[in-house]
PDB file of C-alpha atoms in Angstrom:
ATOM      1  CA  ASP K   1      -5.229  -3.614  20.350  1.00 62.00           C
ATOM      2  CA  GLY K   2      -4.228  -0.620  18.253  1.00 70.00           C
ATOM      3  CA  GLY K   3      -5.000  -0.703  14.592  1.00 93.00           C
ATOM      4  CA  ILE K   4      -7.113   0.393  11.655  1.00 96.00           C
ATOM      5  CA  THR K   5     -10.637  -0.882  11.190  1.00 97.00           C
ATOM      6  CA  GLN K   6     -12.347  -0.804   7.829  1.00 97.00           C
ATOM      7  CA  SER K   7     -15.983  -1.641   7.326  1.00 96.00           C
ATOM      8  CA  PRO K   8     -17.775  -3.240   5.716  1.00 96.00           C
ATOM      9  CA  LYS K   9     -15.576  -6.010   4.355  1.00 96.00           C
ATOM     10  CA  TYR K  10     -17.798  -6.365   1.271  1.00 96.00           C
ATOM     11  CA  LEU K  11     -20.041  -3.712  -0.239  1.00 95.00           C
ATOM     12  CA  PHE K  12     -22.316  -3.672  -3.261  1.00 92.00           C
ATOM     13  CA  ARG K  13     -23.347  -0.546  -5.122  1.00 90.00           C
ATOM     14  CA  LYS K  14     -26.327  -0.092  -7.373  1.00 89.00           C
ATOM     15  CA  GLU K  15     -26.274   2.146 -10.424  1.00 85.00           C
ATOM     16  CA  GLY K  16     -26.452   5.837  -9.479  1.00 86.00           C
ATOM     17  CA  GLN K  17     -25.930   5.187  -5.797  1.00 92.00           C
ATOM     18  CA  ASN K  18     -23.398   6.795  -3.460  1.00 94.00           C
ATOM     19  CA  VAL K  19     -21.770   4.488  -0.926  1.00 96.00           C
ATOM     20  CA  THR K  20     -19.545   5.273   2.046  1.00 97.00           C
ATOM     21  CA  LEU K  21     -16.621   3.185   3.268  1.00 98.00           C
ATOM     22  CA  SER K  22     -15.666   3.528   6.895  1.00 98.00           C
ATOM     23  CA  CYS K  23     -12.120   3.815   8.266  1.00 98.00           C
ATOM     24  CA  GLU K  24     -11.318   4.226  11.960  1.00 98.00           C
ATOM     25  CA  GLN K  25      -7.892   4.187  13.641  1.00 97.00           C
ATOM     26  CA  ASN K  26      -6.859   4.166  17.282  1.00 96.00           C
ATOM     27  CA  LEU K  27      -3.131   4.571  16.670  1.00 94.00           C
ATOM     28  CA  ASN K  28      -3.230   8.327  17.326  1.00 94.00           C
ATOM     29  CA  HIS K  29      -1.780   8.886  13.852  1.00 93.00           C
ATOM     30  CA  ASP K  30      -2.054  12.314  12.255  1.00 92.00           C
ATOM     31  CA  ALA K  31      -2.069  11.243   8.611  1.00 92.00           C
ATOM     32  CA  MET K  32      -4.607   9.003   6.899  1.00 94.00           C
ATOM     33  CA  TYR K  33      -4.914   7.742   3.334  1.00 95.00           C
ATOM     34  CA  TRP K  34      -7.240   5.981   0.927  1.00 97.00           C
ATOM     35  CA  TYR K  35      -5.862   3.710  -1.785  1.00 96.00           C
ATOM     36  CA  ARG K  36      -7.566   1.795  -4.540  1.00 97.00           C
ATOM     37  CA  GLN K  37      -6.171  -1.573  -5.655  1.00 96.00           C
ATOM     38  CA  ASP K  38      -7.101  -3.202  -8.963  1.00 93.00           C
ATOM     39  CA  PRO K  39      -5.669  -6.487 -10.226  1.00 86.00           C
ATOM     40  CA  GLY K  40      -2.360  -5.804 -11.959  1.00 77.00           C
ATOM     41  CA  GLN K  41      -2.521  -2.076 -11.145  1.00 81.00           C
ATOM     42  CA  GLY K  42      -0.873  -1.854  -7.759  1.00 85.00           C
ATOM     43  CA  LEU K  43      -1.964   0.736  -5.201  1.00 92.00           C
ATOM     44  CA  ARG K  44      -3.232   4.116  -6.371  1.00 93.00           C
ATOM     45  CA  LEU K  45      -3.731   7.036  -3.998  1.00 93.00           C
ATOM     46  CA  ILE K  46      -7.235   8.517  -3.925  1.00 96.00           C
ATOM     47  CA  TYR K  47      -7.080  11.064  -1.071  1.00 96.00           C
ATOM     48  CA  TYR K  48      -4.906  11.756   1.927  1.00 94.00           C
ATOM     49  CA  SER K  49      -5.244  13.871   5.046  1.00 94.00           C
ATOM     50  CA  GLN K  50      -2.389  15.325   7.064  1.00 91.00           C
ATOM     51  CA  ILE K  51      -4.493  16.691   9.920  1.00 92.00           C
ATOM     52  CA  VAL K  52      -8.105  17.052  10.993  1.00 94.00           C
ATOM     53  CA  ASN K  53     -10.286  19.198   8.716  1.00 95.00           C
ATOM     54  CA  ASP K  54      -7.719  19.071   5.925  1.00 94.00           C
ATOM     55  CA  PHE K  55      -7.333  16.672   2.999  1.00 96.00           C
ATOM     56  CA  GLN K  56      -5.684  16.596  -0.401  1.00 95.00           C
ATOM     57  CA  LYS K  57      -6.456  14.877  -3.688  1.00 96.00           C
ATOM     58  CA  GLY K  58      -4.277  11.992  -4.705  1.00 94.00           C
ATOM     59  CA  ASP K  59      -3.740  10.645  -8.206  1.00 92.00           C
ATOM     60  CA  ILE K  60      -7.287   9.352  -8.861  1.00 95.00           C
ATOM     61  CA  ALA K  61      -9.667  11.544  -6.805  1.00 97.00           C
ATOM     62  CA  GLU K  62     -12.366  12.008  -9.452  1.00 97.00           C
ATOM     63  CA  GLY K  63     -15.652  10.420  -8.389  1.00 96.00           C
ATOM     64  CA  TYR K  64     -14.640  10.191  -4.718  1.00 98.00           C
ATOM     65  CA  SER K  65     -15.060  12.432  -1.693  1.00 98.00           C
ATOM     66  CA  VAL K  66     -13.736  12.327   1.883  1.00 98.00           C
ATOM     67  CA  SER K  67     -14.062  14.121   5.194  1.00 97.00           C
ATOM     68  CA  ARG K  68     -11.800  14.342   8.233  1.00 97.00           C
ATOM     69  CA  GLU K  69     -13.861  15.730  11.088  1.00 97.00           C
ATOM     70  CA  LYS K  70     -12.132  13.612  13.728  1.00 96.00           C
ATOM     71  CA  LYS K  71      -8.548  12.440  14.019  1.00 96.00           C
ATOM     72  CA  GLU K  72      -9.673   8.830  14.278  1.00 97.00           C
ATOM     73  CA  SER K  73     -11.985   8.752  11.274  1.00 98.00           C
ATOM     74  CA  PHE K  74     -11.526   9.198   7.523  1.00 98.00           C
ATOM     75  CA  PRO K  75     -14.584   7.959   5.590  1.00 98.00           C
ATOM     76  CA  LEU K  76     -14.543   7.638   1.813  1.00 98.00           C
ATOM     77  CA  THR K  77     -17.649   8.177  -0.305  1.00 98.00           C
ATOM     78  CA  VAL K  78     -17.744   6.599  -3.742  1.00 96.00           C
ATOM     79  CA  THR K  79     -20.135   8.764  -5.716  1.00 95.00           C
ATOM     80  CA  SER K  80     -22.246   7.917  -8.743  1.00 91.00           C
ATOM     81  CA  ALA K  81     -19.742   9.918 -10.795  1.00 90.00           C
ATOM     82  CA  GLN K  82     -17.214   7.114 -10.358  1.00 91.00           C
ATOM     83  CA  LYS K  83     -18.089   4.951 -13.344  1.00 88.00           C
ATOM     84  CA  ASN K  84     -15.793   2.045 -12.557  1.00 92.00           C
ATOM     85  CA  PRO K  85     -15.914   1.635  -8.776  1.00 93.00           C
ATOM     86  CA  THR K  86     -15.307  -2.115  -8.555  1.00 95.00           C
ATOM     87  CA  ALA K  87     -12.019  -2.486  -6.667  1.00 96.00           C
ATOM     88  CA  PHE K  88     -10.394  -3.318  -3.345  1.00 97.00           C
ATOM     89  CA  TYR K  89     -10.182  -0.187  -1.182  1.00 98.00           C
ATOM     90  CA  LEU K  90      -7.500   0.203   1.461  1.00 97.00           C
ATOM     91  CA  CYS K  91      -7.290   2.759   4.239  1.00 97.00           C
ATOM     92  CA  ALA K  92      -3.947   3.509   5.861  1.00 95.00           C
ATOM     93  CA  SER K  93      -2.438   5.794   8.468  1.00 94.00           C
ATOM     94  CA  SER K  94       0.993   7.055   9.462  1.00 91.00           C
ATOM     95  CA  ILE K  95       2.461   9.018  12.343  1.00 87.00           C
ATOM     96  CA  GLY K  96       3.543  12.071  10.396  1.00 78.00           C
ATOM     97  CA  GLY K  97       3.143  11.326   6.726  1.00 66.00           C
ATOM     98  CA  ARG K  98       6.408  12.424   5.173  1.00 68.00           C
ATOM     99  CA  GLY K  99       7.993   9.142   4.200  1.00 67.00           C
ATOM    100  CA  GLU K 100       6.631   7.459   7.285  1.00 77.00           C
ATOM    101  CA  LYS K 101       5.683   3.810   7.448  1.00 87.00           C
ATOM    102  CA  LEU K 102       2.082   3.140   6.495  1.00 91.00           C
ATOM    103  CA  PHE K 103      -0.220   0.922   8.535  1.00 93.00           C
ATOM    104  CA  PHE K 104      -3.097  -0.546   6.553  1.00 96.00           C
ATOM    105  CA  GLY K 105      -6.588  -1.739   7.349  1.00 97.00           C
ATOM    106  CA  SER K 106      -7.914  -5.054   6.076  1.00 96.00           C
ATOM    107  CA  GLY K 107      -9.704  -3.522   3.098  1.00 97.00           C
ATOM    108  CA  THR K 108     -13.197  -3.240   1.632  1.00 97.00           C
ATOM    109  CA  GLN K 109     -14.150  -4.990  -1.595  1.00 97.00           C
ATOM    110  CA  LEU K 110     -16.642  -2.863  -3.521  1.00 96.00           C
ATOM    111  CA  SER K 111     -18.614  -4.395  -6.360  1.00 94.00           C
ATOM    112  CA  VAL K 112     -21.307  -3.064  -8.675  1.00 88.00           C
ATOM    113  CA  LEU K 113     -24.647  -4.867  -8.872  1.00 82.00           C
TER     114      LEU K 113
ATOM    115  CA  GLN S   1       9.700   5.402 -17.892  1.00 65.00           C
ATOM    116  CA  LYS S   2       7.530   4.397 -14.938  1.00 75.00           C
ATOM    117  CA  GLU S   3       8.625   5.657 -11.549  1.00 88.00           C
ATOM    118  CA  VAL S   4       8.733   2.157 -10.039  1.00 92.00           C
ATOM    119  CA  GLU S   5       8.859  -1.098 -11.974  1.00 93.00           C
ATOM    120  CA  GLN S   6       8.363  -4.513 -10.451  1.00 93.00           C
ATOM    121  CA  ASP S   7       8.033  -7.878 -12.174  1.00 86.00           C
ATOM    122  CA  PRO S   8       4.491  -9.088 -11.370  1.00 83.00           C
ATOM    123  CA  GLY S   9       5.424 -12.751 -11.596  1.00 86.00           C
ATOM    124  CA  PRO S  10       3.851 -15.054 -10.643  1.00 92.00           C
ATOM    125  CA  LEU S  11       6.861 -16.670  -9.036  1.00 96.00           C
ATOM    126  CA  SER S  12       6.581 -20.266  -7.823  1.00 97.00           C
ATOM    127  CA  VAL S  13       9.339 -21.937  -5.777  1.00 97.00           C
ATOM    128  CA  PRO S  14       9.707 -25.085  -3.660  1.00 98.00           C
ATOM    129  CA  GLU S  15       9.837 -24.837   0.106  1.00 98.00           C
ATOM    130  CA  GLY S  16      13.353 -24.044   1.348  1.00 98.00           C
ATOM    131  CA  ALA S  17      14.389 -22.132  -1.778  1.00 97.00           C
ATOM    132  CA  ILE S  18      16.061 -18.734  -1.732  1.00 97.00           C
ATOM    133  CA  VAL S  19      13.782 -16.137  -3.276  1.00 97.00           C
ATOM    134  CA  SER S  20      14.886 -12.898  -4.903  1.00 97.00           C
ATOM    135  CA  LEU S  21      12.343 -10.136  -5.512  1.00 97.00           C
ATOM    136  CA  ASN S  22      13.378  -6.963  -7.308  1.00 96.00           C
ATOM    137  CA  CYS S  23      12.327  -3.447  -8.217  1.00 95.00           C
ATOM    138  CA  THR S  24      13.849  -0.677 -10.274  1.00 96.00           C
ATOM    139  CA  TYR S  25      13.026   2.996  -9.928  1.00 94.00           C
ATOM    140  CA  SER S  26      13.750   6.180 -11.826  1.00 93.00           C
ATOM    141  CA  ASN S  27      13.557   8.953  -9.210  1.00 90.00           C
ATOM    142  CA  SER S  28      17.016   9.627  -7.795  1.00 90.00           C
ATOM    143  CA  ALA S  29      15.423  11.541  -4.881  1.00 88.00           C
ATOM    144  CA  PHE S  30      14.137   8.314  -3.330  1.00 90.00           C
ATOM    145  CA  GLN S  31      15.996   7.612  -0.102  1.00 88.00           C
ATOM    146  CA  TYR S  32      13.614   5.496   1.978  1.00 89.00           C
ATOM    147  CA  PHE S  33      12.877   2.001   0.762  1.00 92.00           C
ATOM    148  CA  MET S  34      10.109  -0.242   2.062  1.00 93.00           C
ATOM    149  CA  TRP S  35       8.831  -3.702   1.307  1.00 96.00           C
ATOM    150  CA  TYR S  36       5.258  -4.639   2.131  1.00 96.00           C
ATOM    151  CA  ARG S  37       3.780  -8.142   2.204  1.00 97.00           C
ATOM    152  CA  GLN S  38       0.140  -8.593   1.277  1.00 96.00           C
ATOM    153  CA  TYR S  39      -1.770 -11.819   1.785  1.00 96.00           C
ATOM    154  CA  SER S  40      -4.744 -12.437  -0.469  1.00 92.00           C
ATOM    155  CA  ARG S  41      -7.649 -10.036   0.228  1.00 90.00           C
ATOM    156  CA  LYS S  42      -5.841  -8.471   3.193  1.00 94.00           C
ATOM    157  CA  GLY S  43      -4.158  -5.130   3.757  1.00 95.00           C
ATOM    158  CA  PRO S  44      -0.393  -4.849   3.169  1.00 96.00           C
ATOM    159  CA  GLU S  45       1.886  -5.048   6.185  1.00 96.00           C
ATOM    160  CA  LEU S  46       5.320  -3.471   6.446  1.00 94.00           C
ATOM    161  CA  LEU S  47       8.044  -6.091   6.157  1.00 96.00           C
ATOM    162  CA  MET S  48      11.305  -4.139   5.759  1.00 94.00           C
ATOM    163  CA  TYR S  49      12.273  -0.459   6.008  1.00 91.00           C
ATOM    164  CA  THR S  50      15.693   0.791   4.937  1.00 89.00           C
ATOM    165  CA  TYR S  51      17.305   4.173   4.446  1.00 85.00           C
ATOM    166  CA  SER S  52      19.772   4.917   1.636  1.00 82.00           C
ATOM    167  CA  SER S  53      22.042   2.254   0.137  1.00 83.00           C
ATOM    168  CA  GLY S  54      23.135  -0.954   1.785  1.00 86.00           C
ATOM    169  CA  ASN S  55      21.734  -4.108   3.294  1.00 91.00           C
ATOM    170  CA  LYS S  56      19.366  -4.757   6.163  1.00 93.00           C
ATOM    171  CA  GLU S  57      18.681  -8.197   7.574  1.00 95.00           C
ATOM    172  CA  ASP S  58      15.738  -9.346   9.679  1.00 95.00           C
ATOM    173  CA  GLY S  59      15.544 -13.072  10.286  1.00 97.00           C
ATOM    174  CA  ARG S  60      15.115 -14.840   6.957  1.00 98.00           C
ATOM    175  CA  PHE S  61      14.617 -11.544   5.104  1.00 98.00           C
ATOM    176  CA  THR S  62      17.311  -9.272   3.656  1.00 97.00           C
ATOM    177  CA  ALA S  63      16.611  -5.963   1.932  1.00 96.00           C
ATOM    178  CA  GLN S  64      19.263  -4.589  -0.383  1.00 96.00           C
ATOM    179  CA  VAL S  65      19.422  -1.123  -1.934  1.00 95.00           C
ATOM    180  CA  ASP S  66      21.772   0.000  -4.691  1.00 93.00           C
ATOM    181  CA  LYS S  67      21.079   3.691  -5.276  1.00 91.00           C
ATOM    182  CA  SER S  68      23.742   3.979  -7.981  1.00 92.00           C
ATOM    183  CA  SER S  69      21.793   1.595 -10.208  1.00 93.00           C
ATOM    184  CA  LYS S  70      18.364   2.463  -8.727  1.00 94.00           C
ATOM    185  CA  TYR S  71      17.775  -1.201  -7.901  1.00 94.00           C
ATOM    186  CA  ILE S  72      16.212  -2.661  -4.771  1.00 95.00           C
ATOM    187  CA  SER S  73      15.923  -6.308  -3.772  1.00 96.00           C
ATOM    188  CA  LEU S  74      14.302  -8.464  -1.145  1.00 97.00           C
ATOM    189  CA  PHE S  75      15.806 -11.884  -0.435  1.00 97.00           C
ATOM    190  CA  ILE S  76      13.961 -14.603   1.445  1.00 98.00           C
ATOM    191  CA  ARG S  77      16.048 -17.496   2.767  1.00 98.00           C
ATOM    192  CA  ASP S  78      14.591 -20.921   3.576  1.00 98.00           C
ATOM    193  CA  SER S  79      11.253 -19.903   2.097  1.00 98.00           C
ATOM    194  CA  GLN S  80       8.113 -21.301   3.748  1.00 98.00           C
ATOM    195  CA  PRO S  81       4.569 -21.837   2.435  1.00 97.00           C
ATOM    196  CA  SER S  82       3.512 -19.042   4.823  1.00 97.00           C
ATOM    197  CA  ASP S  83       5.638 -16.664   2.721  1.00 98.00           C
ATOM    198  CA  SER S  84       3.169 -17.091  -0.151  1.00 98.00           C
ATOM    199  CA  ALA S  85       1.872 -13.574  -0.729  1.00 97.00           C
ATOM    200  CA  THR S  86       2.249 -10.525  -2.936  1.00 95.00           C
ATOM    201  CA  TYR S  87       5.323  -8.413  -2.186  1.00 97.00           C
ATOM    202  CA  LEU S  88       5.171  -4.686  -2.896  1.00 96.00           C
ATOM    203  CA  CYS S  89       8.206  -2.428  -3.061  1.00 95.00           C
ATOM    204  CA  ALA S  90       7.710   1.184  -2.021  1.00 93.00           C
ATOM    205  CA  PRO S  91      10.576   3.643  -2.516  1.00 90.00           C
ATOM    206  CA  ASN S  92       9.929   7.093  -1.077  1.00 87.00           C
ATOM    207  CA  GLN S  93      11.448  10.572  -1.067  1.00 83.00           C
ATOM    208  CA  GLY S  94      10.598  11.240   2.548  1.00 75.00           C
ATOM    209  CA  SER S  95       9.521  14.766   1.708  1.00 71.00           C
ATOM    210  CA  ASN S  96       5.874  14.298   0.814  1.00 69.00           C
ATOM    211  CA  TYR S  97       2.855  12.209   1.616  1.00 74.00           C
ATOM    212  CA  LYS S  98       2.602  10.384  -1.688  1.00 77.00           C
ATOM    213  CA  LEU S  99       4.158   6.986  -1.268  1.00 83.00           C
ATOM    214  CA  THR S 100       4.885   5.218  -4.566  1.00 86.00           C
ATOM    215  CA  PHE S 101       4.241   1.483  -4.802  1.00 91.00           C
ATOM    216  CA  GLY S 102       5.365  -1.110  -7.291  1.00 93.00           C
ATOM    217  CA  LYS S 103       2.608  -3.287  -8.717  1.00 93.00           C
ATOM    218  CA  GLY S 104       3.693  -6.240  -6.612  1.00 94.00           C
ATOM    219  CA  THR S 105       5.146  -9.706  -7.239  1.00 95.00           C
ATOM    220  CA  LEU S 106       2.953 -12.720  -6.463  1.00 95.00           C
ATOM    221  CA  LEU S 107       5.010 -15.441  -4.756  1.00 97.00           C
ATOM    222  CA  THR S 108       3.895 -19.011  -4.133  1.00 97.00           C
ATOM    223  CA  VAL S 109       6.035 -21.341  -2.016  1.00 98.00           C
ATOM    224  CA  ASN S 110       5.076 -24.961  -2.587  1.00 97.00           C
ATOM    225  CA  PRO S 111       5.417 -27.509   0.272  1.00 95.00           C
TER     226      PRO S 111
END
């Protein structure tokens, strides 16, 4: 089955620790995205990538980093610089990106210990 | 003025009711209009996709766009408990990669 796989489903971060969230897609989509969802805040764009080896900051990129070394993979690292990391993180992909329909993974809940 | 405004609810209706969910937006360049459904602790899934003004129907769901008043609606007929979810509107220009989402309306359909 084609789709987007996010792992882990739940993740805990200790103070000062970097953690990496995995996102893999087998839809052969060019564009991939990371969103953060907080209660009452809706979806906010962290980073997006149009093609391999290229990515752009979204609206709330501070404290996060990404890489896009393969078309299928777009991991997100939450660094220690992100002081309020507790949130539900969603990865998505689209065929081309410009106004295209987004397909989402099932999300990762990140909490701080 | 926020780019997209959506009443967060919560909205609670009895099974079989007609549900109306709404969004307003401020950017007149928006021309693609999407509705996503998100079950609790899951990723959103695309429910309806429309272009420009007018209506689009898919089973019990109807999406309506009025570009003159910058108002978009999603109607659910004969609502079912399985429709209980958060509904996110997402108007889009179609010219960039930054999709704008409303904050979502939480709907509960009671059996």
